[in-house]
């Protein structure tokens, strides 16, 4: 099986399992949707998979799912599909029971659809978990947190930016910033990666996008975070993109264009990209505010080392942290986090290799980590971003960015 095939198959299995779980809980309507989805996905899978045994198995499963959906439907009896029902518990997390509102079955179907593909969560990231980036944090608070938390201040000409773009090298805190913003303003947070949006093999990306925006409106105040936005609307694809890709892009453009967050129901879209120069002009113009999230400066790097060694015994002084920051020019936050993870494991690895972790009743003494450990590890872990790339970000920021 190719990786796309096996992904599709796994997705079908996952959906079927969810259907069975809902069925067991007596959530008939949701179970019906899931059984139907699982059958649809398997049908797609069969288009590509020619293995006769696999096809037979799929055919059998499809029949089972369709049959079960039929039975459940007959149990629903005369309930009109449009009848407003109270959701037992919205399947979109981040919305607590007290907020459970009347949702039509059609809307429930949308919620089911996006919740199996798009991550919705209540992030718990505080601004203090992000070292440095003071200007960026301020810009993100102004563009996202305040319009959602204090919508009454953002009416008339002082309307919020509906599309905000975070751009910069990978691993420098774009996702962290989005999560911190969502945590502070208590918005429902939808996180979609371009891989979700472009799930072409399901042939339903457009429906997925429109469902995402509908549910986000329903659950407003909402923040939609779209990572790797460049892959949905890439310049490289212009002219050569398939009809499907073009439709997805057009759908997304029109959703962002049509975003009218009324002041009591704010809905903002936050895009993120490591390749801002690849975003096509139509999409770029939808992101009115563009915020550069650069590589961490010296002070930020020292802070990132501290954050990622928190709670672990170290011999490190403040001067040592500064020395580490000096030695890691060009490293991203993720690079530094990886170095810390590696170093933190050293004492444990040593204990393990000397067999000291084998007897469970003896108390083991884990040694403190030292500057020497870091120096050794830094020789092995090199930064991912080079000077030429940094210049490319700076040039782009100068021409198109804001911060
Ligand atoms: P991206 O810019 O690619 O979205 P992320 O926000 O996902 O990057 O960051 C990747 C990881 O790197 C984070 O989970 C965190 O561990 C670490 N990191 C990056 N920047 C910072 C920072 N400024 N402060 C603390 N940790 C950071």
Tab-separated table of C-alpha atoms and ligand atoms in Angstrom:
chain	number	residue	atom	x	y	z
A	1	UNK	CA	0.000	0.000	0.000
A	2	UNK	CA	1.307	3.470	-0.785
A	3	UNK	CA	1.458	5.898	2.105
A	4	UNK	CA	-1.584	7.805	0.824
A	5	UNK	CA	-3.464	4.525	0.514
A	6	UNK	CA	-2.553	3.417	3.973
A	7	UNK	CA	-3.404	6.836	5.402
A	8	UNK	CA	-6.780	6.680	3.754
A	9	UNK	CA	-7.385	3.195	5.070
A	10	UNK	CA	-6.316	4.188	8.585
A	11	UNK	CA	-8.638	7.166	8.355
A	12	UNK	CA	-11.513	4.892	7.403
A	13	UNK	CA	-10.767	2.578	10.315
A	14	UNK	CA	-10.578	5.500	12.704
A	15	UNK	CA	-13.879	6.880	11.459
A	16	UNK	CA	-15.530	3.471	11.735
A	17	UNK	CA	-14.273	3.112	15.299
A	18	UNK	CA	-15.714	6.511	16.149
A	19	UNK	CA	-19.009	5.418	14.595
A	20	UNK	CA	-19.122	2.303	16.745
A	21	UNK	CA	-18.288	4.292	19.875
A	22	UNK	CA	-21.072	6.790	19.156
A	23	UNK	CA	-23.410	3.931	18.372
A	24	UNK	CA	-22.606	2.326	21.735
A	25	UNK	CA	-23.289	5.606	23.474
A	26	UNK	CA	-26.701	5.770	21.810
A	27	UNK	CA	-25.810	8.877	19.778
A	28	UNK	CA	-27.652	7.628	16.761
A	29	UNK	CA	-27.558	10.639	14.502
A	30	UNK	CA	-23.846	11.183	14.948
A	31	UNK	CA	-23.201	7.473	14.551
A	32	UNK	CA	-25.122	7.462	11.261
A	33	UNK	CA	-22.961	10.293	9.939
A	34	UNK	CA	-19.808	8.514	10.956
A	35	UNK	CA	-20.844	5.167	9.466
A	36	UNK	CA	-21.670	6.926	6.218
A	37	UNK	CA	-18.335	8.748	6.258
A	38	UNK	CA	-16.438	5.539	6.933
A	39	UNK	CA	-18.220	3.899	3.986
A	40	UNK	CA	-17.451	6.883	1.724
A	41	UNK	CA	-13.787	6.838	2.659
A	42	UNK	CA	-13.553	3.121	1.991
A	43	UNK	CA	-15.157	3.676	-1.410
A	44	UNK	CA	-12.488	6.264	-2.190
A	45	UNK	CA	-9.857	3.833	-0.983
A	46	UNK	CA	-11.194	1.138	-3.299
A	47	UNK	CA	-10.754	3.432	-6.281
A	48	UNK	CA	-7.019	3.281	-5.743
A	49	UNK	CA	-6.453	-0.117	-4.228
A	50	UNK	CA	-6.492	-3.026	-6.611
A	51	UNK	CA	-5.661	-5.810	-4.174
A	52	UNK	CA	-8.600	-8.260	-4.546
A	53	UNK	CA	-8.548	-9.435	-0.921
A	54	UNK	CA	-8.398	-5.917	0.380
A	55	UNK	CA	-11.228	-4.906	-1.930
A	56	UNK	CA	-13.378	-7.766	-0.730
A	57	UNK	CA	-12.801	-6.817	2.872
A	58	UNK	CA	-13.647	-3.194	2.124
A	59	UNK	CA	-16.793	-4.140	0.244
A	60	UNK	CA	-17.935	-6.216	3.210
A	61	UNK	CA	-17.241	-3.372	5.628
A	62	UNK	CA	-19.002	-0.826	3.451
A	63	UNK	CA	-22.109	-3.000	3.342
A	64	UNK	CA	-22.006	-3.408	7.103
A	65	UNK	CA	-21.673	0.321	7.724
A	66	UNK	CA	-24.426	1.244	5.269
A	67	UNK	CA	-26.711	-1.388	6.772
A	68	UNK	CA	-26.081	-0.216	10.309
A	69	UNK	CA	-26.693	3.409	9.300
A	70	UNK	CA	-29.988	2.328	7.725
A	71	UNK	CA	-31.095	0.544	10.883
A	72	UNK	CA	-30.197	3.515	13.042
A	73	UNK	CA	-32.067	5.820	10.684
A	74	UNK	CA	-35.173	3.701	10.994
A	75	UNK	CA	-34.839	3.959	14.796
A	76	UNK	CA	-34.833	7.717	14.538
A	77	UNK	CA	-38.359	7.418	13.212
A	78	UNK	CA	-40.313	10.491	12.331
A	79	UNK	CA	-37.833	13.029	13.599
A	80	UNK	CA	-37.408	15.681	10.966
A	81	UNK	CA	-33.759	16.063	10.105
A	82	UNK	CA	-33.991	19.797	10.479
A	83	UNK	CA	-35.553	19.635	13.907
A	84	UNK	CA	-33.533	21.610	16.392
A	85	UNK	CA	-31.945	19.358	18.940
A	86	UNK	CA	-29.958	19.964	22.053
A	87	UNK	CA	-26.466	18.590	21.675
A	88	UNK	CA	-25.551	16.244	24.460
A	89	UNK	CA	-21.982	17.413	24.302
A	90	UNK	CA	-20.566	19.273	21.363
A	91	UNK	CA	-17.905	17.131	19.774
A	92	UNK	CA	-15.849	20.274	19.306
A	93	UNK	CA	-13.712	20.552	22.392
A	94	UNK	CA	-13.001	23.917	23.886
A	95	UNK	CA	-16.696	24.501	24.391
A	96	UNK	CA	-17.888	23.518	27.804
A	97	UNK	CA	-21.233	22.106	28.732
A	98	UNK	CA	-22.614	25.388	29.963
A	99	UNK	CA	-22.185	26.710	26.449
A	100	UNK	CA	-23.917	23.777	24.809
A	101	UNK	CA	-26.431	25.549	22.680
A	102	UNK	CA	-29.251	24.448	20.488
A	103	UNK	CA	-27.691	23.155	17.299
A	104	UNK	CA	-29.599	21.898	14.318
A	105	UNK	CA	-28.849	18.416	13.098
A	106	UNK	CA	-27.356	19.917	9.948
A	107	UNK	CA	-24.972	21.946	12.075
A	108	UNK	CA	-24.200	18.919	14.183
A	109	UNK	CA	-23.231	17.124	11.002
A	110	UNK	CA	-20.827	19.932	10.158
A	111	UNK	CA	-19.351	19.809	13.624
A	112	UNK	CA	-18.820	16.083	13.266
A	113	UNK	CA	-17.230	16.559	9.914
A	114	UNK	CA	-14.644	19.077	10.986
A	115	UNK	CA	-13.967	17.572	14.375
A	116	UNK	CA	-12.685	14.381	12.828
A	117	UNK	CA	-10.245	16.281	10.637
A	118	UNK	CA	-9.444	19.576	12.245
A	119	UNK	CA	-8.006	19.827	15.709
A	120	UNK	CA	-10.014	21.898	18.075
A	121	UNK	CA	-8.580	22.365	21.483
A	122	UNK	CA	-8.402	24.651	24.447
A	123	UNK	CA	-4.731	25.452	24.433
A	124	UNK	CA	-3.015	26.214	27.703
A	125	UNK	CA	-0.047	28.302	26.663
A	126	UNK	CA	0.802	31.431	28.610
A	127	UNK	CA	2.715	34.381	27.236
A	128	UNK	CA	5.439	33.568	29.782
A	129	UNK	CA	5.973	30.207	28.105
A	130	UNK	CA	7.299	32.129	25.106
A	131	UNK	CA	10.711	33.706	25.567
A	132	UNK	CA	11.504	37.046	23.916
A	133	UNK	CA	9.444	38.250	20.924
A	134	UNK	CA	8.103	41.153	22.983
A	135	UNK	CA	7.065	43.281	19.969
A	136	UNK	CA	5.517	40.308	18.277
A	137	UNK	CA	3.524	39.376	21.381
A	138	UNK	CA	2.241	42.936	21.589
A	139	UNK	CA	1.235	42.907	17.911
A	140	UNK	CA	-0.551	39.581	18.276
A	141	UNK	CA	-2.379	40.767	21.392
A	142	UNK	CA	-3.516	43.900	19.593
A	143	UNK	CA	-4.606	42.070	16.480
A	144	UNK	CA	-6.226	39.044	18.084
A	145	UNK	CA	-6.715	39.113	21.815
A	146	UNK	CA	-8.169	42.580	22.206
A	147	UNK	CA	-10.699	42.376	19.345
A	148	UNK	CA	-11.959	39.078	20.735
A	149	UNK	CA	-11.827	39.945	24.427
A	150	UNK	CA	-13.063	43.528	24.052
A	151	UNK	CA	-15.101	43.525	20.847
A	152	UNK	CA	-17.013	46.646	21.861
A	153	UNK	CA	-13.836	48.675	21.272
A	154	UNK	CA	-13.504	47.471	17.696
A	155	UNK	CA	-16.543	48.708	15.854
A	156	UNK	CA	-17.090	51.067	12.957
A	157	UNK	CA	-13.904	52.199	11.298
A	158	UNK	CA	-11.876	50.587	14.080
A	159	UNK	CA	-12.667	47.139	12.815
A	160	UNK	CA	-10.244	44.323	13.616
A	161	UNK	CA	-8.021	42.789	10.977
A	162	UNK	CA	-9.869	39.720	9.865
A	163	UNK	CA	-6.803	38.015	8.434
A	164	UNK	CA	-3.482	38.017	10.254
A	165	UNK	CA	-0.366	36.299	8.961
A	166	UNK	CA	2.563	35.142	11.085
A	167	UNK	CA	5.632	34.479	8.987
A	168	UNK	CA	9.193	33.512	9.771
A	169	UNK	CA	11.601	30.599	10.022
A	170	UNK	CA	10.246	27.266	11.230
A	171	UNK	CA	10.269	26.518	14.938
A	172	UNK	CA	10.315	30.118	16.124
A	173	UNK	CA	7.040	30.278	18.004
A	174	UNK	CA	4.259	30.968	15.473
A	175	UNK	CA	2.118	28.114	16.765
A	176	UNK	CA	2.964	28.986	20.361
A	177	UNK	CA	1.847	32.582	19.782
A	178	UNK	CA	-1.438	31.435	18.243
A	179	UNK	CA	-2.073	29.188	21.234
A	180	UNK	CA	-1.162	31.856	23.756
A	181	UNK	CA	-3.550	34.282	22.036
A	182	UNK	CA	-6.354	31.738	22.053
A	183	UNK	CA	-5.660	30.889	25.702
A	184	UNK	CA	-5.862	34.507	26.769
A	185	UNK	CA	-9.033	35.423	24.908
A	186	UNK	CA	-10.782	32.107	25.613
A	187	UNK	CA	-11.817	31.792	21.983
A	188	UNK	CA	-12.722	28.451	20.461
A	189	UNK	CA	-9.486	27.494	18.761
A	190	UNK	CA	-9.505	25.660	15.443
A	191	UNK	CA	-6.173	24.453	14.207
A	192	UNK	CA	-5.944	23.211	10.651
A	193	UNK	CA	-2.810	22.243	8.856
A	194	UNK	CA	-2.666	22.507	5.116
A	195	UNK	CA	-2.534	18.740	4.977
A	196	UNK	CA	-6.049	18.686	6.420
A	197	UNK	CA	-7.224	21.355	4.053
A	198	UNK	CA	-5.795	19.660	1.053
A	199	UNK	CA	-7.050	16.203	1.806
A	200	UNK	CA	-7.616	15.906	-1.900
A	201	UNK	CA	-8.013	12.207	-1.855
A	202	UNK	CA	-11.200	12.672	0.034
A	203	UNK	CA	-12.352	15.132	-2.602
A	204	UNK	CA	-14.102	17.153	0.014
A	205	UNK	CA	-11.707	19.901	0.973
A	206	UNK	CA	-14.064	22.669	-0.081
A	207	UNK	CA	-16.871	21.279	2.001
A	208	UNK	CA	-14.457	20.896	4.865
A	209	UNK	CA	-13.374	24.532	4.639
A	210	UNK	CA	-16.888	25.848	4.443
A	211	UNK	CA	-17.872	23.630	7.390
A	212	UNK	CA	-14.912	24.894	9.347
A	213	UNK	CA	-15.966	28.498	8.880
A	214	UNK	CA	-19.611	27.727	9.600
A	215	UNK	CA	-18.780	25.961	12.837
A	216	UNK	CA	-16.348	28.714	13.793
A	217	UNK	CA	-19.140	31.258	13.303
A	218	UNK	CA	-21.438	29.097	15.347
A	219	UNK	CA	-18.917	28.808	18.162
A	220	UNK	CA	-17.716	32.426	17.977
A	221	UNK	CA	-15.706	34.026	19.427
A	222	UNK	CA	-13.366	31.832	17.415
A	223	UNK	CA	-9.831	31.831	16.188
A	224	UNK	CA	-8.969	29.738	13.146
A	225	UNK	CA	-5.276	28.924	12.941
A	226	UNK	CA	-4.090	27.713	9.552
A	227	UNK	CA	-0.574	26.450	9.468
A	228	UNK	CA	1.480	26.243	6.251
A	229	UNK	CA	-0.964	28.510	4.485
A	230	UNK	CA	1.470	28.743	1.561
A	231	UNK	CA	0.678	25.201	0.500
A	232	UNK	CA	-2.969	26.045	-0.085
A	233	UNK	CA	-2.262	29.118	-2.179
A	234	UNK	CA	1.153	28.781	-3.620
A	235	UNK	CA	2.555	30.882	-6.423
A	236	UNK	CA	4.469	27.854	-7.630
A	237	UNK	CA	1.143	26.167	-8.269
A	238	UNK	CA	-0.239	29.015	-10.367
A	239	UNK	CA	-1.073	27.725	-13.798
A	240	UNK	CA	-0.112	24.172	-12.908
A	241	UNK	CA	-2.499	23.581	-10.041
A	242	UNK	CA	-5.257	21.052	-10.494
A	243	UNK	CA	-8.905	21.977	-10.626
A	244	UNK	CA	-9.317	20.614	-7.115
A	245	UNK	CA	-6.520	22.729	-5.713
A	246	UNK	CA	-7.868	25.814	-7.415
A	247	UNK	CA	-11.321	25.221	-5.982
A	248	UNK	CA	-9.914	24.813	-2.483
A	249	UNK	CA	-8.008	28.057	-2.810
A	250	UNK	CA	-11.012	29.929	-4.193
A	251	UNK	CA	-13.167	28.617	-1.383
A	252	UNK	CA	-10.687	29.707	1.244
A	253	UNK	CA	-10.260	33.126	-0.344
A	254	UNK	CA	-13.950	33.730	-0.397
A	255	UNK	CA	-14.391	32.569	3.198
A	256	UNK	CA	-11.710	34.944	4.426
A	257	UNK	CA	-13.032	37.726	2.207
A	258	UNK	CA	-16.551	37.201	3.492
A	259	UNK	CA	-15.525	37.218	7.126
A	260	UNK	CA	-17.683	39.724	8.804
A	261	UNK	CA	-17.146	39.230	12.460
A	262	UNK	CA	-19.954	41.133	14.069
A	263	UNK	CA	-18.791	42.773	17.192
A	264	UNK	CA	-20.461	40.381	19.583
A	265	UNK	CA	-19.295	37.374	17.557
A	266	UNK	CA	-15.663	37.895	16.600
A	267	UNK	CA	-14.075	35.399	14.240
A	268	UNK	CA	-10.474	35.821	13.196
A	269	UNK	CA	-8.209	33.883	10.876
A	270	UNK	CA	-4.578	33.529	11.761
A	271	UNK	CA	-2.363	32.107	9.033
A	272	UNK	CA	1.199	30.926	9.533
A	273	UNK	CA	3.926	30.224	7.020
A	274	UNK	CA	7.630	29.510	6.765
A	275	UNK	CA	7.531	30.477	3.086
A	276	UNK	CA	5.719	33.810	2.792
A	277	UNK	CA	7.219	34.475	-0.666
A	278	UNK	CA	5.374	31.442	-1.990
A	279	UNK	CA	1.913	32.726	-1.095
A	280	UNK	CA	0.054	33.936	-4.127
A	281	UNK	CA	-0.991	37.567	-4.286
A	282	UNK	CA	-4.724	37.005	-3.987
A	283	UNK	CA	-4.277	35.106	-0.733
A	284	UNK	CA	-1.676	37.499	0.587
A	285	UNK	CA	-4.013	40.425	0.122
A	286	UNK	CA	-6.549	38.730	2.429
A	287	UNK	CA	-4.025	38.873	5.249
A	288	UNK	CA	-4.053	42.550	5.979
A	289	UNK	CA	-1.739	42.332	8.948
A	290	UNK	CA	1.540	40.474	8.556
A	291	UNK	CA	3.739	39.891	11.552
A	292	UNK	CA	7.343	38.756	11.309
A	293	UNK	CA	8.293	36.096	13.883
A	294	UNK	CA	12.084	36.082	13.574
A	295	UNK	CA	14.775	33.833	14.989
A	296	UNK	CA	15.224	34.436	18.722
A	297	UNK	CA	17.740	37.129	19.682
A	298	UNK	CA	20.322	36.615	22.405
A	299	UNK	CA	18.072	37.430	25.325
A	300	UNK	CA	15.303	35.246	23.931
A	301	UNK	CA	17.700	32.339	23.432
A	302	UNK	CA	18.799	32.502	27.077
A	303	UNK	CA	15.110	32.555	28.015
A	304	UNK	CA	14.327	29.543	25.825
A	305	UNK	CA	17.139	27.559	27.497
A	306	UNK	CA	15.659	28.452	30.881
A	307	UNK	CA	12.107	27.529	29.892
A	308	UNK	CA	13.196	24.175	28.517
A	309	UNK	CA	15.313	23.203	31.530
A	310	UNK	CA	12.691	24.199	34.074
A	311	UNK	CA	12.182	21.780	36.934
A	312	UNK	CA	15.432	19.927	36.192
A	313	UNK	CA	18.418	20.230	38.521
A	314	UNK	CA	21.176	22.195	36.832
A	315	UNK	CA	24.509	23.689	37.816
A	316	UNK	CA	23.891	26.540	35.431
A	317	UNK	CA	24.308	30.153	36.558
A	318	UNK	CA	22.784	33.162	34.803
A	319	UNK	CA	26.165	33.741	33.142
A	320	UNK	CA	26.106	30.182	31.796
A	321	UNK	CA	22.725	30.815	30.194
A	322	UNK	CA	24.175	33.914	28.546
A	323	UNK	CA	27.105	31.862	27.303
A	324	UNK	CA	24.711	29.308	25.818
A	325	UNK	CA	22.810	32.132	24.123
A	326	UNK	CA	26.051	33.461	22.635
A	327	UNK	CA	26.922	30.027	21.320
A	328	UNK	CA	23.548	29.489	19.654
A	329	UNK	CA	23.274	32.397	17.239
A	330	UNK	CA	21.073	31.254	14.331
A	331	UNK	CA	19.320	28.497	16.312
A	332	UNK	CA	15.518	28.479	16.314
A	333	UNK	CA	13.448	27.975	19.449
A	334	UNK	CA	12.797	24.419	18.340
A	335	UNK	CA	16.542	23.778	17.824
A	336	UNK	CA	17.204	24.981	21.369
A	337	UNK	CA	14.323	22.953	22.786
A	338	UNK	CA	15.807	19.887	21.070
A	339	UNK	CA	19.246	20.574	22.544
A	340	UNK	CA	17.708	20.867	26.012
A	341	UNK	CA	15.777	17.628	25.594
A	342	UNK	CA	18.949	15.857	24.570
A	343	UNK	CA	20.945	17.259	27.515
A	344	UNK	CA	18.235	16.551	30.066
A	345	UNK	CA	18.317	12.895	29.061
A	346	UNK	CA	22.106	12.556	29.466
A	347	UNK	CA	22.162	11.798	33.212
A	348	UNK	CA	19.328	9.293	32.826
A	349	UNK	CA	21.104	7.591	29.923
A	350	UNK	CA	24.287	7.337	31.983
A	351	UNK	CA	22.406	5.733	34.853
A	352	UNK	CA	20.691	3.340	32.514
A	353	UNK	CA	23.913	2.330	30.818
A	354	UNK	CA	25.598	1.634	34.118
A	355	UNK	CA	22.677	-0.610	35.074
A	356	UNK	CA	21.643	1.550	38.020
A	357	UNK	CA	18.026	1.828	36.904
A	358	UNK	CA	17.497	-1.911	36.963
A	359	UNK	CA	16.690	-2.448	40.619
A	360	UNK	CA	13.493	-0.603	41.394
A	361	UNK	CA	13.770	-0.303	45.201
A	362	UNK	CA	17.058	1.545	45.348
A	363	UNK	CA	16.784	5.304	45.248
A	364	UNK	CA	18.838	6.671	42.384
A	365	UNK	CA	20.658	9.908	42.407
A	366	UNK	CA	20.309	11.861	39.169
A	367	UNK	CA	23.226	14.228	38.696
A	368	UNK	CA	22.708	17.898	37.807
A	369	UNK	CA	23.147	18.900	34.176
A	370	UNK	CA	26.090	21.147	33.445
A	371	UNK	CA	27.395	23.669	30.959
A	372	UNK	CA	29.785	20.985	29.727
A	373	UNK	CA	26.823	18.764	28.771
A	374	UNK	CA	25.397	21.586	26.696
A	375	UNK	CA	28.691	22.331	24.984
A	376	UNK	CA	29.047	18.693	24.010
A	377	UNK	CA	25.520	18.462	22.655
A	378	UNK	CA	25.728	21.773	20.787
A	379	UNK	CA	28.555	20.339	18.732
A	380	UNK	CA	26.106	17.735	17.428
A	381	UNK	CA	22.916	19.797	16.993
A	382	UNK	CA	23.335	22.468	14.348
A	383	UNK	CA	20.892	25.270	13.447
A	384	UNK	CA	18.494	24.624	10.606
A	385	UNK	CA	18.269	28.172	9.233
A	386	UNK	CA	21.133	29.663	7.234
A	387	UNK	CA	22.170	33.282	6.655
A	388	UNK	CA	20.786	33.430	3.128
A	389	UNK	CA	17.373	32.322	4.361
A	390	UNK	CA	17.407	34.855	7.199
A	391	UNK	CA	18.099	37.599	4.662
A	392	UNK	CA	15.200	36.348	2.567
A	393	UNK	CA	12.846	36.707	5.572
A	394	UNK	CA	14.161	40.154	6.391
A	395	UNK	CA	13.804	41.330	2.796
A	396	UNK	CA	10.286	39.994	2.578
A	397	UNK	CA	9.417	41.558	5.950
A	398	UNK	CA	10.702	44.897	4.726
A	399	UNK	CA	8.600	44.775	1.614
A	400	UNK	CA	5.407	43.153	2.878
A	401	UNK	CA	5.581	42.845	6.664
A	402	UNK	CA	4.582	45.087	9.507
A	403	UNK	CA	6.620	44.295	12.590
B	1	LIG	P1	6.497	27.393	14.413
B	1	LIG	O1	7.035	28.780	14.245
B	1	LIG	O2	7.074	26.446	13.405
B	1	LIG	O3	4.997	27.343	14.507
B	1	LIG	P2	6.389	26.454	17.124
B	1	LIG	O4	5.630	27.565	17.752
B	1	LIG	O5	5.635	25.200	16.869
B	1	LIG	O6	7.102	26.914	15.792
B	1	LIG	O7	7.662	26.131	18.035
B	1	LIG	C1	8.237	24.838	18.082
B	1	LIG	C2	8.761	24.554	19.475
B	1	LIG	O8	9.937	25.318	19.703
B	1	LIG	C3	7.780	24.967	20.556
B	1	LIG	O9	6.905	23.933	20.875
B	1	LIG	C4	8.718	25.301	21.710
B	1	LIG	O10	9.100	24.120	22.375
B	1	LIG	C5	9.946	25.838	21.028
B	1	LIG	N1	9.977	27.321	20.931
B	1	LIG	C6	9.999	28.048	19.775
B	1	LIG	N2	10.069	29.362	20.033
B	1	LIG	C7	10.053	29.488	21.386
B	1	LIG	C8	10.105	30.597	22.286
B	1	LIG	N3	10.203	31.861	21.844
B	1	LIG	N4	10.064	30.353	23.617
B	1	LIG	C9	9.990	29.094	24.079
B	1	LIG	N5	9.960	27.995	23.288
B	1	LIG	C10	10.011	28.175	21.965
